[in-house]
Short mmCIF file of C-alpha atoms and ligand atoms in Angstrom, two decimals:
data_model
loop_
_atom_site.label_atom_id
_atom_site.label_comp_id
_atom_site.label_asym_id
_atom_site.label_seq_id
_atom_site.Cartn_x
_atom_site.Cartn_y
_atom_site.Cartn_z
CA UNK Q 236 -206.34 -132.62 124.48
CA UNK Q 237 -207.28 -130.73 121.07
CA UNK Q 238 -211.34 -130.54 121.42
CA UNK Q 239 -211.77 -132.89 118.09
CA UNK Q 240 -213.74 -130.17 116.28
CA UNK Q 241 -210.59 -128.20 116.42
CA UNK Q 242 -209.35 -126.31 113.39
CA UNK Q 243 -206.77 -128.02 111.73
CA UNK Q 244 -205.80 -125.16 109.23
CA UNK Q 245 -205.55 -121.90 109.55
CA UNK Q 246 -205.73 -119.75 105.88
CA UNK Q 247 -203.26 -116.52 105.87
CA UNK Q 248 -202.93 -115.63 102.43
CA UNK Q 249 -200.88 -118.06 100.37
CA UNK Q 250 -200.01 -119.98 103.14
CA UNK Q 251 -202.40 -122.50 104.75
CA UNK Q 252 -200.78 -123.43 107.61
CA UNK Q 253 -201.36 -126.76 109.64
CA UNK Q 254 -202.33 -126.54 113.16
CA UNK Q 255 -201.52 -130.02 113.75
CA UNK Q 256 -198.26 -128.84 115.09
CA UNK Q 257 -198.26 -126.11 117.57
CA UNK Q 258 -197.06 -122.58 115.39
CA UNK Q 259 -194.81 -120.21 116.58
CA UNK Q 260 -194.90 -116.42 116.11
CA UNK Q 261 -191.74 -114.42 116.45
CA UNK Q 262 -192.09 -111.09 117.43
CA UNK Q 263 -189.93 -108.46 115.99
CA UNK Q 264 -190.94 -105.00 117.52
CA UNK Q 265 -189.20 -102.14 115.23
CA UNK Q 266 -190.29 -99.78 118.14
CA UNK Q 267 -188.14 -97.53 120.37
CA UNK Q 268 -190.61 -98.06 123.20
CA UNK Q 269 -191.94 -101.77 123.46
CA UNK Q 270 -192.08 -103.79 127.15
CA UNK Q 271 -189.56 -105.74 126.51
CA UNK Q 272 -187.61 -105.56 123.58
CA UNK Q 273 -188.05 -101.62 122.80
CA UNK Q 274 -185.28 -100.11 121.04
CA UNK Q 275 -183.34 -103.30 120.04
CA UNK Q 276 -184.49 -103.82 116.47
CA UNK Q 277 -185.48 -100.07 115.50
CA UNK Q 278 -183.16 -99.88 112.69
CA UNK Q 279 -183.51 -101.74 109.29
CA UNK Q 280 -180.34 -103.87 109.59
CA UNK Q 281 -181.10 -104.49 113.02
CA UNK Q 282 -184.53 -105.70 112.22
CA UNK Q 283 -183.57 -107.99 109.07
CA UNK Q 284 -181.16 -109.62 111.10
CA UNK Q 285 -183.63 -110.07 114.06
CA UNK Q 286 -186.21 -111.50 111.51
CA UNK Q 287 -183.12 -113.83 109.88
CA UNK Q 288 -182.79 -115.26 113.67
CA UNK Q 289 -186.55 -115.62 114.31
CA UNK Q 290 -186.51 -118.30 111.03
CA UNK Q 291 -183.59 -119.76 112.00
CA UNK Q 292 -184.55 -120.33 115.33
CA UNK Q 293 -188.08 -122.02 114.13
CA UNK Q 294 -190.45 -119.48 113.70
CA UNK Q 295 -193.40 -120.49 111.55
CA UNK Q 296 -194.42 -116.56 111.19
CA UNK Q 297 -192.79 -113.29 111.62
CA UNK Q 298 -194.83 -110.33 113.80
CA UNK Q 299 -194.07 -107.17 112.84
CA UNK Q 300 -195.32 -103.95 114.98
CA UNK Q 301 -194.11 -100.43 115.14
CA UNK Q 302 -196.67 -99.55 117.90
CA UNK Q 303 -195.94 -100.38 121.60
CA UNK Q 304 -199.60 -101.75 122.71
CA UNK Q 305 -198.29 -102.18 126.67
CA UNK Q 306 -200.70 -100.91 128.82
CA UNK Q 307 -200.37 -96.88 129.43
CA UNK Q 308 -198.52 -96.17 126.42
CA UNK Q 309 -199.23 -93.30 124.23
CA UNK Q 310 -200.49 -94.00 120.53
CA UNK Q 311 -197.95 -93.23 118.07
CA UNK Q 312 -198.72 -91.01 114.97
CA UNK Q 313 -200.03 -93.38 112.00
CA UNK Q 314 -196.78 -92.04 109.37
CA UNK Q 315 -194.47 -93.12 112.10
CA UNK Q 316 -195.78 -96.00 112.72
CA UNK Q 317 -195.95 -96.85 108.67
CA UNK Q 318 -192.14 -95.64 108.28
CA UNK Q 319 -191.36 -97.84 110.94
CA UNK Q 320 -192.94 -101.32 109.62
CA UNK Q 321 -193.12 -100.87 106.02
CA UNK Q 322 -189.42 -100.71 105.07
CA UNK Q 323 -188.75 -103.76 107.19
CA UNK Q 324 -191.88 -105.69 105.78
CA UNK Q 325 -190.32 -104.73 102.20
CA UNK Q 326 -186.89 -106.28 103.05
CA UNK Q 327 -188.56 -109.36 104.54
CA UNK Q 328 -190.89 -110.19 101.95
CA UNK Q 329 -188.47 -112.90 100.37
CA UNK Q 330 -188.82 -114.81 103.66
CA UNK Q 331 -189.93 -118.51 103.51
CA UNK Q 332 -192.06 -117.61 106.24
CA UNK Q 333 -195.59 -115.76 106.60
CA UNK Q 334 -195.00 -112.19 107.61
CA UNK Q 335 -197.81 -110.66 109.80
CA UNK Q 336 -198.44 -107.13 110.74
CA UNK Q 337 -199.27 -105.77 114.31
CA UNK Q 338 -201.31 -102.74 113.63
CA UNK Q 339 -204.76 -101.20 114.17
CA UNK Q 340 -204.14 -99.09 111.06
CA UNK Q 341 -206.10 -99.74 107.81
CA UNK Q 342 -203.86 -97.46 106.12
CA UNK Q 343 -201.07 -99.72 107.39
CA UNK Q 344 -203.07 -103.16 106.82
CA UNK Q 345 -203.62 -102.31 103.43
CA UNK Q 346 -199.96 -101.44 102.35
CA UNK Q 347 -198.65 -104.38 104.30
CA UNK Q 348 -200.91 -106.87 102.34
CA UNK Q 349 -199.21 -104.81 98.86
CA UNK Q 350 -196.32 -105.38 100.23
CA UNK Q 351 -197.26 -109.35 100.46
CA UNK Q 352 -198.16 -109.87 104.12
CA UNK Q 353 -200.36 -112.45 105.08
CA UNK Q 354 -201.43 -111.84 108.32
CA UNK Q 355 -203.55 -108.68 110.44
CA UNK Q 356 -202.78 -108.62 113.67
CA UNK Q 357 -205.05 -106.54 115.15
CA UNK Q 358 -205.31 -106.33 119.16
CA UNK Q 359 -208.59 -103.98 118.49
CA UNK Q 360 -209.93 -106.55 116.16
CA UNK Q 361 -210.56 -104.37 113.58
CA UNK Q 362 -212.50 -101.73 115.10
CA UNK Q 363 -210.83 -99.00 113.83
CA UNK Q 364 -212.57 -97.42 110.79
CA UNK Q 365 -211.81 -98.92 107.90
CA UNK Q 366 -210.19 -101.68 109.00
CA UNK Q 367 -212.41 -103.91 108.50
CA UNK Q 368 -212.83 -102.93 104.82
CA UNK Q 369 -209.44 -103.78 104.12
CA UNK Q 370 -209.93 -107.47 105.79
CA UNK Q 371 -212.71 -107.79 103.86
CA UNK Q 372 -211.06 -106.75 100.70
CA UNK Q 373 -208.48 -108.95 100.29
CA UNK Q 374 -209.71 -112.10 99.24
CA UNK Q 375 -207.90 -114.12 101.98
CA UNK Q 376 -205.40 -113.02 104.08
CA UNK Q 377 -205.24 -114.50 107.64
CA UNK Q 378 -206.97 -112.45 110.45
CA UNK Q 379 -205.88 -112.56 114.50
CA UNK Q 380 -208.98 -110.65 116.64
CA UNK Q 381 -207.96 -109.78 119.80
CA UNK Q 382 -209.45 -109.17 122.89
CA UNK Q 383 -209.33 -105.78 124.85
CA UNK Q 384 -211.95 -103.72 126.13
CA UNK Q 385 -210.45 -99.70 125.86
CA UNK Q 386 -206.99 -98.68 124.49
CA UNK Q 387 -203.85 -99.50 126.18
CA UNK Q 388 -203.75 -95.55 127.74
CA UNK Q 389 -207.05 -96.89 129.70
CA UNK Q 390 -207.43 -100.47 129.35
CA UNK Q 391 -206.41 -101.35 132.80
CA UNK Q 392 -209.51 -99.40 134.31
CA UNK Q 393 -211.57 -101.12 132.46
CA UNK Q 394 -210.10 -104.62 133.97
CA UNK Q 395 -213.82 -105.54 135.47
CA UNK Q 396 -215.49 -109.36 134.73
CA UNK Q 397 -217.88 -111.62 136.71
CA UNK Q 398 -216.37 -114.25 134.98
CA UNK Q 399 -214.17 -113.71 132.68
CA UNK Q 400 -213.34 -116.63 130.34
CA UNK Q 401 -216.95 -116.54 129.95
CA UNK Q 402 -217.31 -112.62 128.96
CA UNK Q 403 -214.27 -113.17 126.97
CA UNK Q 404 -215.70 -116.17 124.74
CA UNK Q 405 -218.54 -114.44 124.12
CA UNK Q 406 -216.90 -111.08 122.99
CA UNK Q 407 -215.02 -112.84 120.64
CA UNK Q 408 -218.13 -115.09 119.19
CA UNK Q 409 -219.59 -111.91 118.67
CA UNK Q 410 -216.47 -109.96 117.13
CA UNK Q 411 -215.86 -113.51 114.90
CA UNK Q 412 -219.87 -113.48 113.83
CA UNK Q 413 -219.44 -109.44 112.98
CA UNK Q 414 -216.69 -110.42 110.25
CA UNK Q 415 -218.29 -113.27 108.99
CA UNK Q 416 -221.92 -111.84 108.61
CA UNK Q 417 -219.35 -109.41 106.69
CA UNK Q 418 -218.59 -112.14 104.30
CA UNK Q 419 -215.01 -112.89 105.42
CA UNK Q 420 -214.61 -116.65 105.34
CA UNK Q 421 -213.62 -118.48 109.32
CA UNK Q 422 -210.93 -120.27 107.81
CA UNK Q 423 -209.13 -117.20 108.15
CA UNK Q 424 -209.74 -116.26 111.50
CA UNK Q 425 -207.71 -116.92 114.95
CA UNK Q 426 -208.85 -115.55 118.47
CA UNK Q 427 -206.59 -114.00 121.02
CA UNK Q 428 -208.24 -113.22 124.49
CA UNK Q 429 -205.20 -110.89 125.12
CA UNK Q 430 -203.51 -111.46 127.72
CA UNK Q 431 -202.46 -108.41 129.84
CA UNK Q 432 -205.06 -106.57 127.71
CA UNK Q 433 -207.47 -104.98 129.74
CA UNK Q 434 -207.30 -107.92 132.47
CA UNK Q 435 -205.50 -107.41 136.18
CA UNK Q 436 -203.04 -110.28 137.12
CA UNK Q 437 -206.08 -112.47 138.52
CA UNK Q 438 -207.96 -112.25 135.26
CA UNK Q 439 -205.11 -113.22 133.48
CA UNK Q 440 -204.18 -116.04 135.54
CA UNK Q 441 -208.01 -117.02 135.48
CA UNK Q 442 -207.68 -116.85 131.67
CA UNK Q 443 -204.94 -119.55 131.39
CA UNK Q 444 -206.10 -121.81 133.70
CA UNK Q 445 -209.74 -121.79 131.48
CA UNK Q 446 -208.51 -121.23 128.44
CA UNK Q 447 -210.16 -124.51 127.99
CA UNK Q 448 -213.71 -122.69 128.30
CA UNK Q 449 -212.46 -120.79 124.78
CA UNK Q 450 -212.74 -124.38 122.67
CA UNK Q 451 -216.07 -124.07 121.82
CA UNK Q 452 -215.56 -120.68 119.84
CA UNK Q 453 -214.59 -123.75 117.20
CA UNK Q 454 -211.44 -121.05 115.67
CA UNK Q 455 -207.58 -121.15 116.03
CA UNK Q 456 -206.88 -120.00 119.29
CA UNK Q 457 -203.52 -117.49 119.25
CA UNK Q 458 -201.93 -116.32 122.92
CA UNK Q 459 -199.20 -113.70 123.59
CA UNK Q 460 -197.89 -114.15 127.27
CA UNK Q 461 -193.76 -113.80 126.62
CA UNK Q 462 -192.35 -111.65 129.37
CA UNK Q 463 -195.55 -109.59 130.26
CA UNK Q 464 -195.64 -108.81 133.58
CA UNK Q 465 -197.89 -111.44 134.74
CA UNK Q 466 -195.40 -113.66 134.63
CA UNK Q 467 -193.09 -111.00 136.53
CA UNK Q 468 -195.76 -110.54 139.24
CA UNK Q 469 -195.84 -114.04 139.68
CA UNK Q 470 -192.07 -114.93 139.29
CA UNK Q 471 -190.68 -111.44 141.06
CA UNK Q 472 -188.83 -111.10 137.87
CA UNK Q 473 -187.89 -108.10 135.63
CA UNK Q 474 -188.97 -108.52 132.18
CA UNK Q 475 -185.20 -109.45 130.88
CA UNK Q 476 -185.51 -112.72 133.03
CA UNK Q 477 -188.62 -114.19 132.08
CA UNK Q 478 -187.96 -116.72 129.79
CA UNK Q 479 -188.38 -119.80 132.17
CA UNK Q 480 -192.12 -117.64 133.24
CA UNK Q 481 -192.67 -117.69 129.47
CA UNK Q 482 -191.77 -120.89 128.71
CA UNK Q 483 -194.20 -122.57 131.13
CA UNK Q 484 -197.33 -120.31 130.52
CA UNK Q 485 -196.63 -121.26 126.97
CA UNK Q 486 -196.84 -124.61 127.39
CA UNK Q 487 -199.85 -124.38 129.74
CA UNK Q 488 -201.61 -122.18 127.33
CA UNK Q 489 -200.91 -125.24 124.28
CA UNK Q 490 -202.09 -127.90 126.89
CA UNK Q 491 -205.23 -125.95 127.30
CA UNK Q 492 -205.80 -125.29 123.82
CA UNK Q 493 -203.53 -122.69 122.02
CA UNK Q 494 -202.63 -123.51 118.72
CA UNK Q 495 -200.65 -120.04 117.77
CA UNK Q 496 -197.99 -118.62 120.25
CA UNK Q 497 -196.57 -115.28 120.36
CA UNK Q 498 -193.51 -115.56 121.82
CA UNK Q 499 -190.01 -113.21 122.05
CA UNK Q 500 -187.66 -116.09 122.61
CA UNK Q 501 -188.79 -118.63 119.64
CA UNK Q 502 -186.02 -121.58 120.13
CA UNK Q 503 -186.13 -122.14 123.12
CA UNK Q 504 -190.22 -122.27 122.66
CA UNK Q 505 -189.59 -124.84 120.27
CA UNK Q 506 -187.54 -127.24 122.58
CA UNK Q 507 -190.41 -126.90 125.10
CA UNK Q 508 -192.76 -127.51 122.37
CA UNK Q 509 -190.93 -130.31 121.14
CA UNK Q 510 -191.40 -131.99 124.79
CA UNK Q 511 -194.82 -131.41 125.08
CA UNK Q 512 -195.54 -132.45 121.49
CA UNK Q 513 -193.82 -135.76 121.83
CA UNK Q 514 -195.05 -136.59 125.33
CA UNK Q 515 -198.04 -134.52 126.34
CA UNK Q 516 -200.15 -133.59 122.99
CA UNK Q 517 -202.31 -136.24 122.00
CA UNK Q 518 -200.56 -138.69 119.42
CA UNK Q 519 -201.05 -140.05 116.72
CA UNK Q 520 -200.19 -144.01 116.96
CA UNK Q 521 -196.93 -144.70 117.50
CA UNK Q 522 -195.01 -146.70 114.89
N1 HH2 T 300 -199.32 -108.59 122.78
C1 HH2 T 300 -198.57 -107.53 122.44
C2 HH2 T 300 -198.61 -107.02 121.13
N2 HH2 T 300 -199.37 -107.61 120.19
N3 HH2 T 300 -200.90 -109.29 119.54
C3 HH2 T 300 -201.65 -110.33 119.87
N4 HH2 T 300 -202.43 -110.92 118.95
N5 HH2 T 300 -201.66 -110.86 121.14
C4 HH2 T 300 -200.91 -110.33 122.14
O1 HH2 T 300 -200.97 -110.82 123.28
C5 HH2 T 300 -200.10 -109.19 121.83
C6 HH2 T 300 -200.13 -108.69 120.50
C7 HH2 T 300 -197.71 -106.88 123.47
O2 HH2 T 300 -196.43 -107.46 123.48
P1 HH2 T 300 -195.15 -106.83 122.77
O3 HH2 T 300 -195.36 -106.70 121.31
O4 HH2 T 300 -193.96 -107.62 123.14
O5 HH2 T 300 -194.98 -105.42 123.47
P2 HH2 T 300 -195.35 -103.95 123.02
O6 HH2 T 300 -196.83 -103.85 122.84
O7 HH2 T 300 -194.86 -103.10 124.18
O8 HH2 T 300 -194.64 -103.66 121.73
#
């Protein structure tokens, strides 16, 4: 069940976009480097095309990240990072779909939103100088806070809760509170508690199964869990067969709650979501 103070709107620039359907996020990493689909979509044509699939497929927005986030991985100069995303994000912009950028940049954020993005995707939640400055600037693009305590080089040592679905809700009030004290309206704002992000395979497993306990943060709730290696501790598979893993912590992670999922493999997220909407999610009356 939705909580019934659920948000049913999420705002991300031009584009409000109803939550009374689940929304799916296709990533398209133009990285050389990335978990899972590193060095597939690092050209331009390559990248268009993998967009052009995402849509047809069903994607409701397009991720775009030239950073590999996974955990260990070395940050990657901020001009590579820009020549990598911008040129795609240029070539996309005539998409029906909202584009959204994965970056921790402001330097990045702020060209992107030029360039007509809608959404920051930010797994430091805008910590970085500046970055904030350039949510707060634009007058309403859409805003994903995630959750990670460290940077992916060290993140995993810092993997220590009591309880975490607790100390996660509460980060995120307080990140959530920090922009809107900042004058940045809610409406705009989706939590993430980041899976794989600073949390061992327990924590994450802990996370899904209470994802529940994040309702009362009252804001769009946005999970990534496609092939990350939770799913291949639990499965014993390597990440390229994961998609039956994915599939079903996707679906938990809706049951529980998530509106927004990040997700590699967007149709066949779809037909799973197209189950669960019809059968599991809570109807409206039948005609
Ligand atoms: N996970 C990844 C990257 N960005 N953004 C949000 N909001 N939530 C996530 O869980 C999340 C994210 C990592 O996945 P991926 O992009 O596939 O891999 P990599 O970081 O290696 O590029």
């Amino acid at each position: 069940m939705i909580p019934a103070r659920a948000p049913r709107a999420w705002r991300c620039g031009r584009h409000l976009l109803s939550l009374e359907r689940v929304l799916v996020m296709g990533v398209l990493n133009v990285t050389p480097d990335s978990f899972s689909d590193g060095g597939r979509h690092d050209t331009l044509a390559a990248a268009i095309a993998h967009a052009h699939a995402l849509v047809a497929e069903g994607a409701d927005i397009i991720d775009i990240g030239g950073e590999s986030t996974r955990p260990g991985a070395a940050p990657v100069p901020d001009e590579v990072e820009r020549a990598r995303v911008l040129p795609v994000l240029q070539a996309l912009r005539e998409l029906p779909v909202p584009l959204s950028v994965d970056t921790s940049q402001p330097a990045l954020m702020q060209a992107a939103l030029d360039l007509g993005a809608s959404i920051l995707n930010d797994v430091r939640a805008l910590r970085r100088d500046g970055a904030l400055a350039v949510a707060r600037a634009s007058a309403d693009c859409g805003i994903v806070l995630m959750h990670m305590i460290g940077e992916p080089a060290d993140m995993q040592a810092q993997a220590r809760y009591q309880d975490v679905v607790v100390e996660v809700r509460d980060w995120l009030a307080r990140r959530r509170d920090e922009l809107v004290a900042a004058g940045i309206d809610p409406a705009r704002i989706a939590l993430d508690p980041g899976f794989g992000f600073s949390k061992t395979r327990g924590h994450n497993r802990a996370l899904l199964s209470g994802l529940r306990g994040l309702a009362p943060l009252d804001q769009p709730l946005l999970v990534g869990l496609s092939r990350k290696s939770t799913l291949g501790e639990l499965t014993g598979r390597p990440v390229t067969e994961r998609l039956a893993a994915s599939l079903a912590a996707a679906l938990l992670a809706v049951h529980n709650g998530a509106r927004i999922v990040r997700v590699h493999d967007v149709g066949a997220t779809r037909d799973a979501l197209a189950v669960w909407q019809a059968c599991a999610a809570p109807q409206p009356q039948e005609e």
